[in-house]
JSON list of C-alpha atoms in Angstrom, two decimals:
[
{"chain": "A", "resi": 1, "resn": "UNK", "atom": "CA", "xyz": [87.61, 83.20, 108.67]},
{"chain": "A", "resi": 2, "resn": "UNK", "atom": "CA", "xyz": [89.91, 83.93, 111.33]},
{"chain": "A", "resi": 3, "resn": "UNK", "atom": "CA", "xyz": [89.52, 83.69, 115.12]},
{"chain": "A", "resi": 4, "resn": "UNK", "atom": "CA", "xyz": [91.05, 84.77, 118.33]},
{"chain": "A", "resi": 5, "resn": "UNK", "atom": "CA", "xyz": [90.39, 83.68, 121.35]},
{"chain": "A", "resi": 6, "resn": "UNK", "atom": "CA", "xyz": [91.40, 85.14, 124.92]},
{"chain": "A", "resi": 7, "resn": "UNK", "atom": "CA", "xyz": [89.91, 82.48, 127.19]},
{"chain": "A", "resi": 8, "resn": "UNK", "atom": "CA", "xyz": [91.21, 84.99, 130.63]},
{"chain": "A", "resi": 9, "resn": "UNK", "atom": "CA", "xyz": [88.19, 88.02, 130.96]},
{"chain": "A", "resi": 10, "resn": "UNK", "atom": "CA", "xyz": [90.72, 89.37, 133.88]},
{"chain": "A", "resi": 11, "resn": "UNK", "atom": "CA", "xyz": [93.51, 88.76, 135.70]},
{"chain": "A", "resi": 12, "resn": "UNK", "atom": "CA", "xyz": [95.14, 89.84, 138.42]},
{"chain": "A", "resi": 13, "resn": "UNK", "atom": "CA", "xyz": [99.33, 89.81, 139.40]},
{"chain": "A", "resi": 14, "resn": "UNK", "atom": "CA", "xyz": [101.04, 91.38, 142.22]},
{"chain": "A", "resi": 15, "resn": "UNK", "atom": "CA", "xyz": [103.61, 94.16, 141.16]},
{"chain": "A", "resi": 16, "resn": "UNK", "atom": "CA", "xyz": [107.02, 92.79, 141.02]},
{"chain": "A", "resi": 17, "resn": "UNK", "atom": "CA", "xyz": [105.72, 89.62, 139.71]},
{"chain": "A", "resi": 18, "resn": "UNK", "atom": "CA", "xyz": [105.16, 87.70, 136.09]},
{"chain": "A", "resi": 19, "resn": "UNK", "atom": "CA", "xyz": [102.16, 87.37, 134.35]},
{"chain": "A", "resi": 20, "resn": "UNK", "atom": "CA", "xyz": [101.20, 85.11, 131.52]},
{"chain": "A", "resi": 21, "resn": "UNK", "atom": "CA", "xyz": [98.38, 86.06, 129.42]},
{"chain": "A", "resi": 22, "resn": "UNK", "atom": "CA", "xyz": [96.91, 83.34, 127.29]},
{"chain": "A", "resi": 23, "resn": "UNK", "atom": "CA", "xyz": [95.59, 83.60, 123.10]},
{"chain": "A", "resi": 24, "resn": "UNK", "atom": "CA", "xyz": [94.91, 80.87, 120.52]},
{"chain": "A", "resi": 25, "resn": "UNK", "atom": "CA", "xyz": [93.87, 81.68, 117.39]},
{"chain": "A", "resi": 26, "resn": "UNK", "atom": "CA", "xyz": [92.20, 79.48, 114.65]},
{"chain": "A", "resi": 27, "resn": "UNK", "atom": "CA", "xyz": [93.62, 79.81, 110.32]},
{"chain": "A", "resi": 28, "resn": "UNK", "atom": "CA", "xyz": [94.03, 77.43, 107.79]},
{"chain": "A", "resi": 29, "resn": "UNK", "atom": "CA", "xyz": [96.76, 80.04, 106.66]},
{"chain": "A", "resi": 30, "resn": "UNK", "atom": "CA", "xyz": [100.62, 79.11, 106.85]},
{"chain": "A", "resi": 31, "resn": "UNK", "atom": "CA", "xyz": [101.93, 83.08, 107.21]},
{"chain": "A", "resi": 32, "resn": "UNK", "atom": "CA", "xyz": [100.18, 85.51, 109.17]},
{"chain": "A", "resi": 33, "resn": "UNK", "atom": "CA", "xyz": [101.19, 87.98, 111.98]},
{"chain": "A", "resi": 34, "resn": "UNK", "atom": "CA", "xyz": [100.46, 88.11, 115.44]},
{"chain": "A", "resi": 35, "resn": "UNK", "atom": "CA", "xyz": [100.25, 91.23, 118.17]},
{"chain": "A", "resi": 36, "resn": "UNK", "atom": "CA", "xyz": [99.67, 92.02, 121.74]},
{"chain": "A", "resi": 37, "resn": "UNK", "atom": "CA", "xyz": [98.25, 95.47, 122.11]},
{"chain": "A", "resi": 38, "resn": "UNK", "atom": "CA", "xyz": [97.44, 97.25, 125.33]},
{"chain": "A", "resi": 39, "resn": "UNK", "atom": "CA", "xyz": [94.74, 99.83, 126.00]},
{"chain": "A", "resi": 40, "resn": "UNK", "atom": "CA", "xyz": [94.97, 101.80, 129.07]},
{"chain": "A", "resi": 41, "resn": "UNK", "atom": "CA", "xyz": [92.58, 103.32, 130.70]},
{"chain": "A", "resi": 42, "resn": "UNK", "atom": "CA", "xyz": [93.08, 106.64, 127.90]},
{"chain": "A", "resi": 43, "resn": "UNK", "atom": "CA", "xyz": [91.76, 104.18, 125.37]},
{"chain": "A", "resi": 44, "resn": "UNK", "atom": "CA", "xyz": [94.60, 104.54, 123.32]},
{"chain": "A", "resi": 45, "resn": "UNK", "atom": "CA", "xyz": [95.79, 101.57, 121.68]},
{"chain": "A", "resi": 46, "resn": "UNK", "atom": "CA", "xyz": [99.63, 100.95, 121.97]},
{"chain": "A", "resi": 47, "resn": "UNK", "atom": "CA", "xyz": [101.08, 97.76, 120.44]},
{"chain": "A", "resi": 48, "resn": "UNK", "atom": "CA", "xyz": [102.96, 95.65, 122.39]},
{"chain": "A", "resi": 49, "resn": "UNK", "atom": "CA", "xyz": [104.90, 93.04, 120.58]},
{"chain": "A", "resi": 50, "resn": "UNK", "atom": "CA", "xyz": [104.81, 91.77, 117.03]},
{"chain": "A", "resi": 51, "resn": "UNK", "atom": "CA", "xyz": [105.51, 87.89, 115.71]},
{"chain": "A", "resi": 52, "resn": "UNK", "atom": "CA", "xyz": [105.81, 86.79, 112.42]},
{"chain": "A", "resi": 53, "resn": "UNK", "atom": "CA", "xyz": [104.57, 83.13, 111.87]},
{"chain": "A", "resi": 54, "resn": "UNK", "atom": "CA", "xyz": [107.30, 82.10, 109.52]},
{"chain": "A", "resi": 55, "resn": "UNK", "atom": "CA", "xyz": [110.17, 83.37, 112.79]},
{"chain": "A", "resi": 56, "resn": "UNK", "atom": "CA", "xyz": [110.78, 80.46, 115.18]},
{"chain": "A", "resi": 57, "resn": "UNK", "atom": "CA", "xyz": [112.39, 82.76, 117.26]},
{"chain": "A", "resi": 58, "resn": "UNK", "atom": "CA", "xyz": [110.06, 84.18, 120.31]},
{"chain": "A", "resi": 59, "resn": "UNK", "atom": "CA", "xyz": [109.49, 87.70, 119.99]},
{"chain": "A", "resi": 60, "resn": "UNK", "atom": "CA", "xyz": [111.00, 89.90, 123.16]},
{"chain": "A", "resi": 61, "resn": "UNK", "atom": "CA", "xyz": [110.47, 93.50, 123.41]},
{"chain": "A", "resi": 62, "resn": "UNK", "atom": "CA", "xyz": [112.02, 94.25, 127.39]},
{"chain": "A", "resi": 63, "resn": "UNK", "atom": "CA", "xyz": [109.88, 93.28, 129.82]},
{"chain": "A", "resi": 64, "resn": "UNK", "atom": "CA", "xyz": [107.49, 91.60, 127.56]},
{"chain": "A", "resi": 65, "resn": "UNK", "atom": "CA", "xyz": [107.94, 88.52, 125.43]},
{"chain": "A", "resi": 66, "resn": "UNK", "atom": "CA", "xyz": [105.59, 85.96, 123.90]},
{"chain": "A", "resi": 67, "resn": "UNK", "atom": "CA", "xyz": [105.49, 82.19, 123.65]},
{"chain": "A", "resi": 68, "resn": "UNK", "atom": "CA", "xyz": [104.25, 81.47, 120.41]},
{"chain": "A", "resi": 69, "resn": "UNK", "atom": "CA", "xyz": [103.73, 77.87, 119.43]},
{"chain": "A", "resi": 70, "resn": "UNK", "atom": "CA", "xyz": [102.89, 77.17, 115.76]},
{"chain": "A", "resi": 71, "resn": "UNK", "atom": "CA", "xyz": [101.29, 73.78, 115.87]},
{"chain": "A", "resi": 72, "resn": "UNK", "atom": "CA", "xyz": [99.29, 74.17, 118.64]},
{"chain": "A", "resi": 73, "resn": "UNK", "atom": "CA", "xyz": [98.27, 78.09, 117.44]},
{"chain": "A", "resi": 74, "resn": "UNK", "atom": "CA", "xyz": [98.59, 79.42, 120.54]},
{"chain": "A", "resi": 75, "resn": "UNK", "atom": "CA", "xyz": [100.49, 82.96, 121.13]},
{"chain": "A", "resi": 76, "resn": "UNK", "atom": "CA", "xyz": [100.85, 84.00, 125.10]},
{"chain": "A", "resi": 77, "resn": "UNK", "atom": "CA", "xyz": [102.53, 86.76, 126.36]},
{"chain": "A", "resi": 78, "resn": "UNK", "atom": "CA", "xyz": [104.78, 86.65, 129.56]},
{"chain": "A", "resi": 79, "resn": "UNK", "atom": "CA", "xyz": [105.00, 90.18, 131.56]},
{"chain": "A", "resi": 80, "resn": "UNK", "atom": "CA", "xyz": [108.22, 90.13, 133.83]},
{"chain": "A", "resi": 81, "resn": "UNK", "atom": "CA", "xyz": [108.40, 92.38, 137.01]},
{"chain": "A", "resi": 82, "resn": "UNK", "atom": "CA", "xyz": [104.78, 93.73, 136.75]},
{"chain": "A", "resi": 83, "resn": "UNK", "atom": "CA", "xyz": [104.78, 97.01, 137.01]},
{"chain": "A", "resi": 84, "resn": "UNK", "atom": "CA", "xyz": [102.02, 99.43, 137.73]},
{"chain": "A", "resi": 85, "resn": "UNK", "atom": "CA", "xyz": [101.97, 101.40, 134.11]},
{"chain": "A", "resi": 86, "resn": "UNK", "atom": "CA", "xyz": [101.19, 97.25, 133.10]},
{"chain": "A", "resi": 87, "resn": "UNK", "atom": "CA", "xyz": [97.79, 98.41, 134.22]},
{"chain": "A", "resi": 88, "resn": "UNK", "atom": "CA", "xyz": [95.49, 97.94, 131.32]},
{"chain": "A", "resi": 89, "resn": "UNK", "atom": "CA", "xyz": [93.04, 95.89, 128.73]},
{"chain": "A", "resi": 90, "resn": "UNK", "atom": "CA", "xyz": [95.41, 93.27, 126.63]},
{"chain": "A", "resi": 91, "resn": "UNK", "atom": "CA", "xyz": [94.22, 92.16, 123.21]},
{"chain": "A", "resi": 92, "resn": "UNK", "atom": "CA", "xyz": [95.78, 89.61, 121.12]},
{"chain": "A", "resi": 93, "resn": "UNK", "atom": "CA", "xyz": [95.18, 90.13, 117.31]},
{"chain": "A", "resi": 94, "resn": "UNK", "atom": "CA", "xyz": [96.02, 88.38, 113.89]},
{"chain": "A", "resi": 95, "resn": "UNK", "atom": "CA", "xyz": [96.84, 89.62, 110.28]},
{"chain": "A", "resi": 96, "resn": "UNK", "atom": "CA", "xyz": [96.66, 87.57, 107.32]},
{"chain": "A", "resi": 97, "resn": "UNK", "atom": "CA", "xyz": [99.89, 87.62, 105.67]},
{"chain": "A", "resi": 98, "resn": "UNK", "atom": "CA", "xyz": [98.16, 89.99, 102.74]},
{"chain": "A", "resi": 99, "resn": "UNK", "atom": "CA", "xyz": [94.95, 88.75, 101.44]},
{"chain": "A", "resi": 100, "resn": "UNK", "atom": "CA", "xyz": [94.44, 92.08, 100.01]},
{"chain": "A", "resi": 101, "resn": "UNK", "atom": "CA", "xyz": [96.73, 94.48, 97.86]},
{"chain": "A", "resi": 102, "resn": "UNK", "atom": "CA", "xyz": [98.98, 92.52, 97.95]},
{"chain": "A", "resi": 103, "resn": "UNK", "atom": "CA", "xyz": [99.55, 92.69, 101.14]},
{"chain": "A", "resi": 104, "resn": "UNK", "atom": "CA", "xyz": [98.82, 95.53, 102.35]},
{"chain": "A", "resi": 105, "resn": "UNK", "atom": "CA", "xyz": [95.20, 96.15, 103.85]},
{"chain": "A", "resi": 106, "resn": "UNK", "atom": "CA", "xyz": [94.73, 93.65, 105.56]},
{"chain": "A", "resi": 107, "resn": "UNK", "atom": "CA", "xyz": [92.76, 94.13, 108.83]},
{"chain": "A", "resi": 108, "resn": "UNK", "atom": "CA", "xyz": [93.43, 92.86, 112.63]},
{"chain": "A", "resi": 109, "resn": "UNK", "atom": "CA", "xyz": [90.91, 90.03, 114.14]},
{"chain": "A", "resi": 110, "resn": "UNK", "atom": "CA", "xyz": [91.07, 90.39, 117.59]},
{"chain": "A", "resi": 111, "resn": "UNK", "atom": "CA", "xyz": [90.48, 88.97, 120.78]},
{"chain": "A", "resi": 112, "resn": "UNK", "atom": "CA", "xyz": [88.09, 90.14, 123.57]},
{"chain": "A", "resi": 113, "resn": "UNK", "atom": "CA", "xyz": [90.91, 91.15, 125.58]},
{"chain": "A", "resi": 114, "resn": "UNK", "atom": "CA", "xyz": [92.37, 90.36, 129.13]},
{"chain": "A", "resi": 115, "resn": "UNK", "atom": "CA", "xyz": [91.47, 93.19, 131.87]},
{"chain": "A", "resi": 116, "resn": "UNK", "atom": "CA", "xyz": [95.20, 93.09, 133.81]},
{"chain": "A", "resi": 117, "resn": "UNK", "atom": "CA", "xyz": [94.61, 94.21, 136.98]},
{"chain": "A", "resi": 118, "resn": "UNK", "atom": "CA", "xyz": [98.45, 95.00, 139.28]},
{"chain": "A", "resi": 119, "resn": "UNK", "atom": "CA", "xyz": [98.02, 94.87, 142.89]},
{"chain": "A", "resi": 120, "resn": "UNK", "atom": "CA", "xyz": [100.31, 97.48, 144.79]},
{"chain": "B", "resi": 1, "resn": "UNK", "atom": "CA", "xyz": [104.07, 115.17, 117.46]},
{"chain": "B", "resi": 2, "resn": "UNK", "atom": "CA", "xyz": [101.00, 113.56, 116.80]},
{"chain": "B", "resi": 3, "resn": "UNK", "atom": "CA", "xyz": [101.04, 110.26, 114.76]},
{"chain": "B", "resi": 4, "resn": "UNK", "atom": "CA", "xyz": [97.21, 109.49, 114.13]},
{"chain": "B", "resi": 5, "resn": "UNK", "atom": "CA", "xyz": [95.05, 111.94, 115.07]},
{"chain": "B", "resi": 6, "resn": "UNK", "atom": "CA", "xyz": [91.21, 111.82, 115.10]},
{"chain": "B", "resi": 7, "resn": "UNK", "atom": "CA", "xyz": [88.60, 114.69, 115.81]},
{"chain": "B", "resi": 8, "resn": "UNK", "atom": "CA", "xyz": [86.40, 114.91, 117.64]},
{"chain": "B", "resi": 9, "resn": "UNK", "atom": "CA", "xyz": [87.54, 112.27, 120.42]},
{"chain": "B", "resi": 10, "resn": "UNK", "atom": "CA", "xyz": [83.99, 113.02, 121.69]},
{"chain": "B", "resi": 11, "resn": "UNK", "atom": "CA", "xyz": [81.16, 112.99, 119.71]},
{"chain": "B", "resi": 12, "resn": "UNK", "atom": "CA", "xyz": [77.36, 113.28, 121.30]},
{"chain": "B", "resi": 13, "resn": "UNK", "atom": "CA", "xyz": [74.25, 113.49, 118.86]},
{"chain": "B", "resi": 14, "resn": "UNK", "atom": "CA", "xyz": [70.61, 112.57, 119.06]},
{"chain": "B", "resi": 15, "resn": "UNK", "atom": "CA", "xyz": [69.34, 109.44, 116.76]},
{"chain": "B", "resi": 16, "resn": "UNK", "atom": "CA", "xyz": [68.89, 110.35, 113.33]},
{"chain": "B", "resi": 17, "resn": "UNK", "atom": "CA", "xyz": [71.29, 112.78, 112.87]},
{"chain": "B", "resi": 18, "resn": "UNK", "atom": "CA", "xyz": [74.50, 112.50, 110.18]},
{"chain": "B", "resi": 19, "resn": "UNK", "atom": "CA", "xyz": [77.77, 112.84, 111.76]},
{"chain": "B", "resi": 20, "resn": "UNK", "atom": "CA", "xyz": [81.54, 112.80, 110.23]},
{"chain": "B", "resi": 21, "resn": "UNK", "atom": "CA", "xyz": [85.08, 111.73, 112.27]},
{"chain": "B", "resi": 22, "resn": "UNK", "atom": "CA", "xyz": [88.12, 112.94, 110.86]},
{"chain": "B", "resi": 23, "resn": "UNK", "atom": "CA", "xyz": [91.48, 111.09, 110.59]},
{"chain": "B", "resi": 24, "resn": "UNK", "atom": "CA", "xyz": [95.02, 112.00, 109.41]},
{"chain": "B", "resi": 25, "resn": "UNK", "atom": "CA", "xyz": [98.30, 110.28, 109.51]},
{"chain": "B", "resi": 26, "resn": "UNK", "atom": "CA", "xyz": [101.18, 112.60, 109.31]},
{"chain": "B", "resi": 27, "resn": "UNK", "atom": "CA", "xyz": [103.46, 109.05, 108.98]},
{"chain": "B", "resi": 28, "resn": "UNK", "atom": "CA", "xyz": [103.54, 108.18, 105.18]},
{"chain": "B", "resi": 29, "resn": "UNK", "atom": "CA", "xyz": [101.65, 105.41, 105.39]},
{"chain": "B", "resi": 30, "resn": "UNK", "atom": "CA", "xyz": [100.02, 103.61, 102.34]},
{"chain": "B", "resi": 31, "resn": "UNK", "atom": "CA", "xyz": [97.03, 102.29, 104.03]},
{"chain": "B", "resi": 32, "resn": "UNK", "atom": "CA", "xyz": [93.91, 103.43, 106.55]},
{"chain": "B", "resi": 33, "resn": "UNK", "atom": "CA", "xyz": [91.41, 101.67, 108.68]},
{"chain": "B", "resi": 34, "resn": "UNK", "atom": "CA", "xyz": [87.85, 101.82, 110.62]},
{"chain": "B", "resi": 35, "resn": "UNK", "atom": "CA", "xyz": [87.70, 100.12, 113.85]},
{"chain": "B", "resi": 36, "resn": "UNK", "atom": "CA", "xyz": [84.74, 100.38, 115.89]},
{"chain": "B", "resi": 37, "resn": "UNK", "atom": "CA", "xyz": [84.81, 99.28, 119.78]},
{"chain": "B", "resi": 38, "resn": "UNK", "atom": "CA", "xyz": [81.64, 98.00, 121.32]},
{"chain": "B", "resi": 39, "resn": "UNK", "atom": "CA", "xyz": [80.36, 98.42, 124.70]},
{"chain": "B", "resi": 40, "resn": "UNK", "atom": "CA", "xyz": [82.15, 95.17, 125.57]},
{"chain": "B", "resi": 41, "resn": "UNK", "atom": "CA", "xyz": [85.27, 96.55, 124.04]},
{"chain": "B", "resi": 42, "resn": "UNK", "atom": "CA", "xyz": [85.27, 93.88, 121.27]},
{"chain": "B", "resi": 43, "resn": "UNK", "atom": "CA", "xyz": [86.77, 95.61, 118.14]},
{"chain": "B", "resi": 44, "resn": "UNK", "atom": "CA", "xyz": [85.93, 94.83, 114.52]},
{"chain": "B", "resi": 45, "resn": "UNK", "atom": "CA", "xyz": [87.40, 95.72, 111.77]},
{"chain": "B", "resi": 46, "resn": "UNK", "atom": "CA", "xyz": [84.95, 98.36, 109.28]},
{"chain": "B", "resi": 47, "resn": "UNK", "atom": "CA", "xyz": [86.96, 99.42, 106.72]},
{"chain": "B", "resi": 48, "resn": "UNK", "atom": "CA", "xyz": [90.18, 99.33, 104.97]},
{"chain": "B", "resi": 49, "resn": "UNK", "atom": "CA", "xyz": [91.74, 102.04, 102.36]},
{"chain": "B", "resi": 50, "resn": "UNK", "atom": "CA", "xyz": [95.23, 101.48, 100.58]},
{"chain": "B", "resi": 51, "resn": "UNK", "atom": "CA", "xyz": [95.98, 104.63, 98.69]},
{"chain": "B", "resi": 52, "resn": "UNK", "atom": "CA", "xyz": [92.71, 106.08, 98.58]},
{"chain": "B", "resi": 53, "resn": "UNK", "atom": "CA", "xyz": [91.41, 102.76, 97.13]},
{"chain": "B", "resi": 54, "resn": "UNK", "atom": "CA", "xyz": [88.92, 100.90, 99.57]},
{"chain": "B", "resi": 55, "resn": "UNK", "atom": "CA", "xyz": [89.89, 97.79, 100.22]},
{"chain": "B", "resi": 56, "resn": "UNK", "atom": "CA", "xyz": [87.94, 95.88, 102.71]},
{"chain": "B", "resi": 57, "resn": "UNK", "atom": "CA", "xyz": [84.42, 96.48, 103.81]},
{"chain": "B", "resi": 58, "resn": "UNK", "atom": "CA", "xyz": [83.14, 94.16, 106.33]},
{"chain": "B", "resi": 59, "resn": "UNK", "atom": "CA", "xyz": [79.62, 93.98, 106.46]},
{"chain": "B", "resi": 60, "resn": "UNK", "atom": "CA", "xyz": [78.57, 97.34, 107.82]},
{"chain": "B", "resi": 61, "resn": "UNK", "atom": "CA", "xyz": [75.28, 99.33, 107.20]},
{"chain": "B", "resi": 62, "resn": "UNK", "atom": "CA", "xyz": [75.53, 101.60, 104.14]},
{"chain": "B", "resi": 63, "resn": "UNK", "atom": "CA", "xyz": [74.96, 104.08, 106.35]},
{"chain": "B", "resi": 64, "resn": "UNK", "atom": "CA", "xyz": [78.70, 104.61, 107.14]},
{"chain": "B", "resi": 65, "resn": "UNK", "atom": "CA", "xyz": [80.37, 105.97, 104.43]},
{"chain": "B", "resi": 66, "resn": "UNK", "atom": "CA", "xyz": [84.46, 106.25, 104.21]},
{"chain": "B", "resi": 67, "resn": "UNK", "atom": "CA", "xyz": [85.79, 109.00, 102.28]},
{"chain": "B", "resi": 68, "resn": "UNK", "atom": "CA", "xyz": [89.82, 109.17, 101.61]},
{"chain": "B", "resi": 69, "resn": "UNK", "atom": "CA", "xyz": [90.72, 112.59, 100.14]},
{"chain": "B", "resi": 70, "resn": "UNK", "atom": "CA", "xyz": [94.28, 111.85, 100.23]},
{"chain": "B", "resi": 71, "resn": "UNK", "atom": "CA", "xyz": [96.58, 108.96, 101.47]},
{"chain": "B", "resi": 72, "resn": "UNK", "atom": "CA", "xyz": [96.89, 110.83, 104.63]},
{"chain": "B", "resi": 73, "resn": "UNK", "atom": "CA", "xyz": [92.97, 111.33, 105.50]},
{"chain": "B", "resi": 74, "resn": "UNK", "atom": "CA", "xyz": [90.02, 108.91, 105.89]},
{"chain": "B", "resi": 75, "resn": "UNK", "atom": "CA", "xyz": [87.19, 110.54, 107.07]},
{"chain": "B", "resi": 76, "resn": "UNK", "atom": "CA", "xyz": [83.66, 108.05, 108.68]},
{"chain": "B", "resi": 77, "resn": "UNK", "atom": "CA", "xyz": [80.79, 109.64, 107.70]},
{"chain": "B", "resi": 78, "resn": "UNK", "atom": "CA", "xyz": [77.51, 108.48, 109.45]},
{"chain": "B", "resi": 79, "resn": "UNK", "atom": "CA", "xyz": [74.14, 109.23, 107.90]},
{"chain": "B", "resi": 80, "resn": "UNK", "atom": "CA", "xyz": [70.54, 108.76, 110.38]},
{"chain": "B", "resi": 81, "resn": "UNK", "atom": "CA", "xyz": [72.44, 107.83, 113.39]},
{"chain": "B", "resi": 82, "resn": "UNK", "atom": "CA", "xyz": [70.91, 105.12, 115.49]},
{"chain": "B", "resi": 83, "resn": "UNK", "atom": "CA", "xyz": [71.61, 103.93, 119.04]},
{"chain": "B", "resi": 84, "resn": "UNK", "atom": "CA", "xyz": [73.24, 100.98, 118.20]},
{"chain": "B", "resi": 85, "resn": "UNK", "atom": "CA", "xyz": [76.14, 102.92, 116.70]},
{"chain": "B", "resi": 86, "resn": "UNK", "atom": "CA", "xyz": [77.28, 104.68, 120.19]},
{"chain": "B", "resi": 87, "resn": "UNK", "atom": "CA", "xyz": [80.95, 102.82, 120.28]},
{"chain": "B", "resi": 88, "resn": "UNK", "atom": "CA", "xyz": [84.41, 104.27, 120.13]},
{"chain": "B", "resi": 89, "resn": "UNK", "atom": "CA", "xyz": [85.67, 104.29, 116.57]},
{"chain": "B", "resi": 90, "resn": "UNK", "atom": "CA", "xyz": [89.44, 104.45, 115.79]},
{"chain": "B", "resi": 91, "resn": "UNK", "atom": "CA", "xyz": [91.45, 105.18, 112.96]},
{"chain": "B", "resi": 92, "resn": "UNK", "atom": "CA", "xyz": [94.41, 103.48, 111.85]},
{"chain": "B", "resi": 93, "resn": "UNK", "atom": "CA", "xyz": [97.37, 103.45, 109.74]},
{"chain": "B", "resi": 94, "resn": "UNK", "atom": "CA", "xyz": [99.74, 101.24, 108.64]},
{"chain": "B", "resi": 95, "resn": "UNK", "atom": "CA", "xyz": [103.09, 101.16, 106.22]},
{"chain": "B", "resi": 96, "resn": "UNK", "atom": "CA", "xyz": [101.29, 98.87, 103.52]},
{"chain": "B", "resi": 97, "resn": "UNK", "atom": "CA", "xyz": [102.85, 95.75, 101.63]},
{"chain": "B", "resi": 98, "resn": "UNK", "atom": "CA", "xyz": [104.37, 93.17, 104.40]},
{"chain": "B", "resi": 99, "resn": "UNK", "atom": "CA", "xyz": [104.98, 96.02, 107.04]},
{"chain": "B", "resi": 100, "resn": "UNK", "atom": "CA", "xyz": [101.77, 94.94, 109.23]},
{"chain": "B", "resi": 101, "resn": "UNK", "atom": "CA", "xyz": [101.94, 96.76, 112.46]},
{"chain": "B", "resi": 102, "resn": "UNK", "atom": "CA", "xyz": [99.13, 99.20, 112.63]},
{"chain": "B", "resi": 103, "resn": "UNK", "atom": "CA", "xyz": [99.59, 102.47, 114.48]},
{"chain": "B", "resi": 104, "resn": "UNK", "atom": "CA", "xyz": [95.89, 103.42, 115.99]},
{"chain": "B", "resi": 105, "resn": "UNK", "atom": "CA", "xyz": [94.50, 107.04, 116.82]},
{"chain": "B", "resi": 106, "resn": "UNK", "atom": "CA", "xyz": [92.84, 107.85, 120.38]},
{"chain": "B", "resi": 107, "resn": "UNK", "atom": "CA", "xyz": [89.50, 106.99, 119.12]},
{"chain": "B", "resi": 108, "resn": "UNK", "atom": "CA", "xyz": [86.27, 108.63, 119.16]},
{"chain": "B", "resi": 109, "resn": "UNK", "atom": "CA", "xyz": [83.70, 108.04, 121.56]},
{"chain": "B", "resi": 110, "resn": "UNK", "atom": "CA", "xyz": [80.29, 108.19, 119.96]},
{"chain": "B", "resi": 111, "resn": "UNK", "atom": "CA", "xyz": [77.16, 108.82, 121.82]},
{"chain": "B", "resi": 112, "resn": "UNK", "atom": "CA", "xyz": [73.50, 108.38, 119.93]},
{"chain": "B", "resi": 113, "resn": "UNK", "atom": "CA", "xyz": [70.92, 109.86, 122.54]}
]
């Protein structure tokens, strides 16, 4: 079985600033998918960014991007000029590429989040 | 327009009771899930439907039972609710084969008095 682990309970980053939020992840699988979602205070769960394993390329969506590195399993994402709305409870997840229907129902494993706290 | 909706988002019942959540997709989607959220905000993964088929059911008490009507609906039914099951539960959807991102609902936040 999979698992993801987010070894930061909380941290904290002045506004303006970057942030690095840090995720490994353990699979003896070769394709999977990766996410950073973000639940704010209204519990809703927004997703962040998305990486497919098989991409070398880093996935960037605006202010956020990730650092994924294959070999070492590891998946972090970078916040750039912190900004208040940033606010929130950060969980990294994984997806098997498609154990199931081929492909298609396949639930998230995720981590026990990161509580980002942005200091005025 | 709403995406993933749940009812109720607040749900507050005395142990032993049976309670239902609602869930609709208005986005197409092929398949469904059950998340439920602990106190420590650790999710898990319950249940997953693809086309009204389930698909994944990970180790939860047969007292939660998920009912898909349609492709669009997955309904939680809980039967003799016990204290342990106060969490939020969300509902999520997601385009099926290879297109993995899952789009979640704004949860329901369960209470067992």
């Amino acid at each position: 079985a999979q698992t993801v682990t987010q070894s930061q309970p909380e941290m904290s980053v002045q506004e303006a600033e970057t942030v690095t939020l840090s995720c490994t992840y353990d699979t003896s699988e070769s394709d999977y998918y990766l996410f950073w979602y973000k639940q704010p205070p209204s519990r809703q769960m927004i997703l962040v960014i998305r990486q497919e394993a098989y991409k070398q390329q880093n996935a960037t969506e605006n202010r956020f991007s990730v650092n994924f590195q294959k070999a070492a399993k590891s998946f972090s994402l970078k916040i750039s000029d912190s900004q208040l709305g940033d606010a929130a409870m950060y969980f990294c997840a994984y997806r098997s590429w498609g154990l199931y229907s081929g492909g298609g129902a396949d639930g998230l494993t995720f981590g026990k989040g990161t509580h980002l706290i942005i200091q005025p | 327009d709403t995406a993933v909706s749940q009812t109720p988002k607040y749900l507050v019942t005395q142990m032993g009771n049976d309670k239902s959540i609602k869930c609709e997709q208005n986005l197409g989607h092929d398949t469904m899930y059950w998340y439920k959220q602990d106190s420590k905000k650790f999710l898990k993964i319950m249940f997953s439907y693809n086309n009204k088929e389930l698909i994944i059911n990970e180790t939860v008490p047969n007292r939660f039972s998920p009912k898909s009507p349609d492709k669009a609906h997955l309904n939680l039914h809980i039967n003799s609710l016990e204290l342990g099951d106060s969490a939020v539960y969300f509902c999520a959807s997601s385009p099926g084969l290879r297109r993995p991102t899952q789009y979640f609902g704004p949860g329901t936040r369960l209470t067992v008095l």
